[in-house]
mmCIF file of N, CA, C and O and ligand atoms in Angstrom:
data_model
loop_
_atom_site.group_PDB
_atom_site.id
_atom_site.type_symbol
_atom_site.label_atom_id
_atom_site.label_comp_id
_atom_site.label_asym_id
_atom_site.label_seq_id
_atom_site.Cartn_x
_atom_site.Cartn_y
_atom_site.Cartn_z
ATOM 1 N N UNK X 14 61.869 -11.504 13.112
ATOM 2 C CA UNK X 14 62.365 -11.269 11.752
ATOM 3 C C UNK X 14 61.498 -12.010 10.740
ATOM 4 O O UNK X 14 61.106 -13.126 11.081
ATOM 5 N N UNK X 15 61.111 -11.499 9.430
ATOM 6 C CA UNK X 15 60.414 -12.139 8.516
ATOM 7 C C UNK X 15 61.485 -11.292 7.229
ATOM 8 O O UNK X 15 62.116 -10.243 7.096
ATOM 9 N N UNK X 16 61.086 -12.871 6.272
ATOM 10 C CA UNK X 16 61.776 -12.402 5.119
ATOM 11 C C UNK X 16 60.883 -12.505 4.086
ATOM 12 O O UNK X 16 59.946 -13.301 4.022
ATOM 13 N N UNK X 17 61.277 -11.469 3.075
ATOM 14 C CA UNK X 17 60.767 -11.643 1.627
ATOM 15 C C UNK X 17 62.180 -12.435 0.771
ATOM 16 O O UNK X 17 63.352 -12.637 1.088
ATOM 17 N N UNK X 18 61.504 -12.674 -0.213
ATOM 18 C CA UNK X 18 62.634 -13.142 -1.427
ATOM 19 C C UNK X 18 61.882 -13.137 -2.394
ATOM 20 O O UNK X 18 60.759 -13.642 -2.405
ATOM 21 N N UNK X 19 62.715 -12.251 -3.813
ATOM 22 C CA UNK X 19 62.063 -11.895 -4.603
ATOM 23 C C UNK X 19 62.456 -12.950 -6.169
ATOM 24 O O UNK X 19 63.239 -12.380 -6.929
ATOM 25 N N UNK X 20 62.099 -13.996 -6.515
ATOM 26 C CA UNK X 20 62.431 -14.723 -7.136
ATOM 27 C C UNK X 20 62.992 -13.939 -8.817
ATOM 28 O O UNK X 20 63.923 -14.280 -9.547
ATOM 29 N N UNK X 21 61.965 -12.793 -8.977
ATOM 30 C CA UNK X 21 62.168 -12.078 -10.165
ATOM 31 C C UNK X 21 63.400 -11.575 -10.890
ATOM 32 O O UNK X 21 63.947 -11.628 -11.992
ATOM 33 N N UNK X 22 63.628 -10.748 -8.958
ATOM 34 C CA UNK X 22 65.104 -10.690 -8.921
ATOM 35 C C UNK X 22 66.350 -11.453 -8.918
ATOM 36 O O UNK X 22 67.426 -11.026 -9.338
ATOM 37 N N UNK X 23 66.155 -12.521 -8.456
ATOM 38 C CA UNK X 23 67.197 -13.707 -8.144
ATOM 39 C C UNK X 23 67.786 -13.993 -9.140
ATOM 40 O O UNK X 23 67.217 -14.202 -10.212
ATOM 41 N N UNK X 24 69.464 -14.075 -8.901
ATOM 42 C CA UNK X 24 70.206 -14.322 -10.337
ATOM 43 C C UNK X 24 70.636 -15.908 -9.781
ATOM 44 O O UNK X 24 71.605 -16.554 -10.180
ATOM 45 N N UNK X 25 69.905 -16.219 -9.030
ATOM 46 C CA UNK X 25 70.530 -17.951 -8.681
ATOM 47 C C UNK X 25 72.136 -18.317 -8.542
ATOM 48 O O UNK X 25 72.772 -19.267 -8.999
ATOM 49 N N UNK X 26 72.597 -17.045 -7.626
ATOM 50 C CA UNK X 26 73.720 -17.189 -7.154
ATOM 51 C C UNK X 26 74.858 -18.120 -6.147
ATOM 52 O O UNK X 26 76.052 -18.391 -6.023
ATOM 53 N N UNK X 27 73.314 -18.396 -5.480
ATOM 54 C CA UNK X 27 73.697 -19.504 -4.180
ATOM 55 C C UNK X 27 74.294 -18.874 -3.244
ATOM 56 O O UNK X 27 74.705 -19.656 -2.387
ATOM 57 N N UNK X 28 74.613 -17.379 -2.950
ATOM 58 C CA UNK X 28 75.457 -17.206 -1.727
ATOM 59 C C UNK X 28 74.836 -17.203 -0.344
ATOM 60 O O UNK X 28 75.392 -17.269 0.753
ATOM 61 N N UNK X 29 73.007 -17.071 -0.789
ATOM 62 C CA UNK X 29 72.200 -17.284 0.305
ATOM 63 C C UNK X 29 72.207 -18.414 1.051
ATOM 64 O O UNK X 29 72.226 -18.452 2.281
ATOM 65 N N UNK X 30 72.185 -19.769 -0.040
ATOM 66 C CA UNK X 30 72.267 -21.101 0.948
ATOM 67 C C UNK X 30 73.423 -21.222 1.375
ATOM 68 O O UNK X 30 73.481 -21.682 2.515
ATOM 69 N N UNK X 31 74.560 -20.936 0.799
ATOM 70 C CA UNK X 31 75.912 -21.104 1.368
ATOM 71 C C UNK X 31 76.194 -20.153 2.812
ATOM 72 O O UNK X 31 77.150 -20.478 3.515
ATOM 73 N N UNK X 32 75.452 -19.142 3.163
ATOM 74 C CA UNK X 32 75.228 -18.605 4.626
ATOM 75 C C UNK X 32 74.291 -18.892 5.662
ATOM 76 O O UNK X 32 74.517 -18.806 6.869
ATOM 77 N N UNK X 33 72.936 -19.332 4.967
ATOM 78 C CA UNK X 33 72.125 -20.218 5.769
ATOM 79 C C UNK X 33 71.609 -21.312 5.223
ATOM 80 O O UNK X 33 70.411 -21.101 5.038
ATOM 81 N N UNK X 34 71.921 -22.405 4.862
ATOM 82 C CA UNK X 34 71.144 -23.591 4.509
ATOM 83 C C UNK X 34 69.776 -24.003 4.753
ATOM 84 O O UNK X 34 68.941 -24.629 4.100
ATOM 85 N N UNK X 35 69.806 -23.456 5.903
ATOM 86 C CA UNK X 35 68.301 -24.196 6.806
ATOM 87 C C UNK X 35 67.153 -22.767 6.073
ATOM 88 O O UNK X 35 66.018 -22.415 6.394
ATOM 89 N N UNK X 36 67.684 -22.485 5.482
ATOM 90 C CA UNK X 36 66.767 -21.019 5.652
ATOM 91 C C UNK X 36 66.338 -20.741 3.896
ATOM 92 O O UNK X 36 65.250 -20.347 3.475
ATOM 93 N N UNK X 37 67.443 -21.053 3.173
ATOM 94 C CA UNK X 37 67.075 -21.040 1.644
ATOM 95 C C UNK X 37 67.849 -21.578 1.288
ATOM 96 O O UNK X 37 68.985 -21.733 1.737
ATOM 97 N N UNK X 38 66.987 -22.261 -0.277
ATOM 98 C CA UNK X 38 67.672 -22.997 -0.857
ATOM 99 C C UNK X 38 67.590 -22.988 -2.654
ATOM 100 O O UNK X 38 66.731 -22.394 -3.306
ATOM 101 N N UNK X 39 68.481 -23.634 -3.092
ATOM 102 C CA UNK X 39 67.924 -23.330 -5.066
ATOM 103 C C UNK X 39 67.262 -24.391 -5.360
ATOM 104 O O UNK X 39 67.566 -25.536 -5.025
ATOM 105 N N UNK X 40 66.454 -24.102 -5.912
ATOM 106 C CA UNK X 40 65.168 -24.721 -6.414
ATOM 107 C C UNK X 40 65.893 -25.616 -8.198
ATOM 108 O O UNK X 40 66.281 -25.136 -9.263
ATOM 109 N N UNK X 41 65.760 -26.992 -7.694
ATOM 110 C CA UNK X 41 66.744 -27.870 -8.749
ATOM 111 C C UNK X 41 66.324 -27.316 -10.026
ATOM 112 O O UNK X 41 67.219 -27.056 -10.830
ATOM 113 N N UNK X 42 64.925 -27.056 -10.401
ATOM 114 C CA UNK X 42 65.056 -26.651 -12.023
ATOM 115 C C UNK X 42 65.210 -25.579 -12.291
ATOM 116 O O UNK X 42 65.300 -25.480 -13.515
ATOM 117 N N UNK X 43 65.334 -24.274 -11.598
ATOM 118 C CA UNK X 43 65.776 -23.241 -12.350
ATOM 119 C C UNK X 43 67.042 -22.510 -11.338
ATOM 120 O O UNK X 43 67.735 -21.648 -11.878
ATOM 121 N N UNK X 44 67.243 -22.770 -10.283
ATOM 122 C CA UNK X 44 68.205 -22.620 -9.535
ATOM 123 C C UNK X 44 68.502 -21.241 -9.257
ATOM 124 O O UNK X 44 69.450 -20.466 -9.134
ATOM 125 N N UNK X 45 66.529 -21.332 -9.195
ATOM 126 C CA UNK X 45 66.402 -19.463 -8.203
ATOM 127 C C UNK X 45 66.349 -20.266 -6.856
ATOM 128 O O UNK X 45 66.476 -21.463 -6.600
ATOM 129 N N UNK X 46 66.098 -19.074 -6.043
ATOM 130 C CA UNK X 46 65.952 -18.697 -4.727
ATOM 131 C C UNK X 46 64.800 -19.971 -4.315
ATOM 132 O O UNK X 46 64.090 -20.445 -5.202
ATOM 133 N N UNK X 47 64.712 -20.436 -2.933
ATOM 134 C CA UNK X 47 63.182 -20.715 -2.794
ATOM 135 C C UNK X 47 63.219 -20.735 -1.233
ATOM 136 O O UNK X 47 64.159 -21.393 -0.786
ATOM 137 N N UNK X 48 62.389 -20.150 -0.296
ATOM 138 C CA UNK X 48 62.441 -19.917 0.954
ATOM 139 C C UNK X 48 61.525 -21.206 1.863
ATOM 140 O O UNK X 48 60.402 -21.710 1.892
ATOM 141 N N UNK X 49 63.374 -21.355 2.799
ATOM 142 C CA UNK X 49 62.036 -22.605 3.649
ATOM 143 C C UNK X 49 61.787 -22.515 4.809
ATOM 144 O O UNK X 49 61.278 -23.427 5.460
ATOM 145 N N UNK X 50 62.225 -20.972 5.435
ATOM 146 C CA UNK X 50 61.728 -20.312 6.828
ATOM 147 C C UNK X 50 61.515 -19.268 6.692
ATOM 148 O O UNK X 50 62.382 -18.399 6.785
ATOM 149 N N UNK X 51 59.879 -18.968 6.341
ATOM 150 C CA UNK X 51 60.304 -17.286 6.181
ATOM 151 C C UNK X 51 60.335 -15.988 7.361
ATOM 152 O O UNK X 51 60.342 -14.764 7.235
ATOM 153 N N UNK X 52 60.355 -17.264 9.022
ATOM 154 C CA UNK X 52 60.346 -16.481 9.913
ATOM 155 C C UNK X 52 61.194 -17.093 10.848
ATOM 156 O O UNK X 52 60.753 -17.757 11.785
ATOM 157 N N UNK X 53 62.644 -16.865 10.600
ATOM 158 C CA UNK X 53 63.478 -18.198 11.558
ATOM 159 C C UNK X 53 63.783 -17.726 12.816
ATOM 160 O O UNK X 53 63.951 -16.538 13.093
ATOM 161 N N UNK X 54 63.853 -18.626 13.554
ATOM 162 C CA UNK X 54 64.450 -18.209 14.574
ATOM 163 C C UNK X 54 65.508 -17.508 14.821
ATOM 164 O O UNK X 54 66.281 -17.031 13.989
ATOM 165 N N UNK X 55 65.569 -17.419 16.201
ATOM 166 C CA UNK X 55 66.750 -16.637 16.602
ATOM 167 C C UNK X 55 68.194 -16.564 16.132
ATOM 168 O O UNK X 55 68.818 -15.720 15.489
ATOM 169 N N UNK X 56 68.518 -17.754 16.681
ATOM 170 C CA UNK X 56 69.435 -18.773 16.257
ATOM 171 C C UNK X 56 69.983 -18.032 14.877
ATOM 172 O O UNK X 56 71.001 -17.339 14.882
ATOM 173 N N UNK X 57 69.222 -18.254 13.759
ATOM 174 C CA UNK X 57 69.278 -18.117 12.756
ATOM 175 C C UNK X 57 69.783 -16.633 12.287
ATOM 176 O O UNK X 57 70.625 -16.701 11.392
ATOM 177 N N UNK X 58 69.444 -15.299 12.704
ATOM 178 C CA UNK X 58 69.334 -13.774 12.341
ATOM 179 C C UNK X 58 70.495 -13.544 11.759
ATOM 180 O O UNK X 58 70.603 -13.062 10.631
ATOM 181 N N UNK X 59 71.402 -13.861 12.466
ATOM 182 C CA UNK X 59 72.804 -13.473 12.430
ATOM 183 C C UNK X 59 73.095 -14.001 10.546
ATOM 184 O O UNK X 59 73.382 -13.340 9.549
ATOM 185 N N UNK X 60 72.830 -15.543 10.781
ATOM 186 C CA UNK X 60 73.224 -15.981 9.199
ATOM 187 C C UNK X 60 72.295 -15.329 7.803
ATOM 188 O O UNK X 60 72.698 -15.035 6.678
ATOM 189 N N UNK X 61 70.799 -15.243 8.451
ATOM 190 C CA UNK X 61 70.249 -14.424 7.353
ATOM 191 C C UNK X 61 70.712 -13.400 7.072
ATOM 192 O O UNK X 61 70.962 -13.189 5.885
ATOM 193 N N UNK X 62 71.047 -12.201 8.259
ATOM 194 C CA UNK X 62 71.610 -10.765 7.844
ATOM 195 C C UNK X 62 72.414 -10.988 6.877
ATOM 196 O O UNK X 62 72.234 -10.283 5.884
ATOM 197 N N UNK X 63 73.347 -11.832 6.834
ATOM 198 C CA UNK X 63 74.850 -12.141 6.126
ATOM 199 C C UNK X 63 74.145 -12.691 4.891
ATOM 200 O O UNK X 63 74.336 -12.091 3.833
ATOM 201 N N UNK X 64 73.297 -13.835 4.901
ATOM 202 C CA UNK X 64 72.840 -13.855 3.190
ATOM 203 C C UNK X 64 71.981 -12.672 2.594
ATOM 204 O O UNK X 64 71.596 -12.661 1.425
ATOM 205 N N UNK X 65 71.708 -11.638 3.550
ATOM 206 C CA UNK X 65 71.003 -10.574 2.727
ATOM 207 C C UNK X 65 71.793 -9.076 2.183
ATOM 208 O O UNK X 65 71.491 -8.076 1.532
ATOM 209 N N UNK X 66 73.164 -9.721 3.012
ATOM 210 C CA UNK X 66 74.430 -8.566 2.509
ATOM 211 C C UNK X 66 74.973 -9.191 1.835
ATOM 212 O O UNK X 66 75.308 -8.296 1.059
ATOM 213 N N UNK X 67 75.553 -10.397 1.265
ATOM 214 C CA UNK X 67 75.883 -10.920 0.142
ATOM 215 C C UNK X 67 75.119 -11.276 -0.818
ATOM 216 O O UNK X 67 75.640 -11.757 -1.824
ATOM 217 N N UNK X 68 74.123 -11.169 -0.759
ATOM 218 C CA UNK X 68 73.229 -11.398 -2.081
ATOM 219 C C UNK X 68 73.471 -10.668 -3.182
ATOM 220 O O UNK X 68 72.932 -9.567 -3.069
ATOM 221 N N UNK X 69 74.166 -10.826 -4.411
ATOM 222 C CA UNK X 69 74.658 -10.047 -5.314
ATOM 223 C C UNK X 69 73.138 -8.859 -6.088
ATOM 224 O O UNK X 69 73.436 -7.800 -6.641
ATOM 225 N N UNK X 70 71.889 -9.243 -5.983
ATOM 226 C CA UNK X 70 71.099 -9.203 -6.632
ATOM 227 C C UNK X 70 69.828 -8.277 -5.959
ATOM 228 O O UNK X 70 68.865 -7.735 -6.502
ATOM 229 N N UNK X 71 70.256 -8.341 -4.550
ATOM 230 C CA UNK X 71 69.118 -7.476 -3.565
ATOM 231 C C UNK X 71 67.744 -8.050 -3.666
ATOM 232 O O UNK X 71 66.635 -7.532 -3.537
ATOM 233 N N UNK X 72 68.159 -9.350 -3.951
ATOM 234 C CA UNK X 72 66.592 -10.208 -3.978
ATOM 235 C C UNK X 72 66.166 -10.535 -2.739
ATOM 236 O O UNK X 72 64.954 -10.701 -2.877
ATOM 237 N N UNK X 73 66.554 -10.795 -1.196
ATOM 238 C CA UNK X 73 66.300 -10.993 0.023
ATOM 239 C C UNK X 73 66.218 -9.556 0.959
ATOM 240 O O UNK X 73 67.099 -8.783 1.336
ATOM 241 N N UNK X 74 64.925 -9.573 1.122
ATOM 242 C CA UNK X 74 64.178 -8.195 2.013
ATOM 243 C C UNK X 74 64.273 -8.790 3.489
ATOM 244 O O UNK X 74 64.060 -9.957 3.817
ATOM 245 N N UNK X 75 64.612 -7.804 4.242
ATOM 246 C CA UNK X 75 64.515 -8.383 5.923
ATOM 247 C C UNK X 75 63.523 -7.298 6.531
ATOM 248 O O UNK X 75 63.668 -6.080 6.430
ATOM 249 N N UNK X 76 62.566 -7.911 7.132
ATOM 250 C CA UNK X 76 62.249 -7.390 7.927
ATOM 251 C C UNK X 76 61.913 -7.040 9.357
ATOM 252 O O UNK X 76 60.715 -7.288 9.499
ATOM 253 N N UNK X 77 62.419 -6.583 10.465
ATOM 254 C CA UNK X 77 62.776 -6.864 12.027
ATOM 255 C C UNK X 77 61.218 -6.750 12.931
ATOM 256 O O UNK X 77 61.197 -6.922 14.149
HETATM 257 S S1 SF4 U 25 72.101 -14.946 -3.003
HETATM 258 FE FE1 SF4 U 25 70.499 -13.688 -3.929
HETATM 259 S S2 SF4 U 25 70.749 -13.985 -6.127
HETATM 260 FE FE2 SF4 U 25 71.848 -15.638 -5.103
HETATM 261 S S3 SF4 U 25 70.390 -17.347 -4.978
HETATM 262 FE FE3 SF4 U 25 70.238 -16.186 -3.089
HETATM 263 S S4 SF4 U 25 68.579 -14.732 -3.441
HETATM 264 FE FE4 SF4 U 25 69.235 -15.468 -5.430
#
């Protein structure tokens, strides 16, 4: 799995870190998006899918 995140798009919602922490996070001064795995492990898929279906904004691209 690899991800995009599109900062342009990002309404700095937070529902991404609140489903994966380890994976993204808001960036303290403008409290967009900022990616800190953009190829996580396994482990991980399950919680990204879920921050890329709650993302109000369709700013997180998955790709398998
Ligand atoms: S959930 Fe979407 S809109 Fe909200 S911070 Fe994450 S990428 Fe941005």
């Amino acid at each position: 799995m690899k991800i995009n995140v599109d900062r342009e798009r990002c309404v700095g919602a937070g529902q991404c870190v609140l489903a994966a922490a380890a994976v993204f996070e808001q960036n303290p001064e403008d409290g967009l998006v900022e990616l800190l795995l953009p190829e996580p492990s396994q482990d991980l898929h399950a919680a990204v899918t879920e921050a890329e279906l709650i993302c109000p904004s369709g700013a997180i691209e998955l790709q398998s």
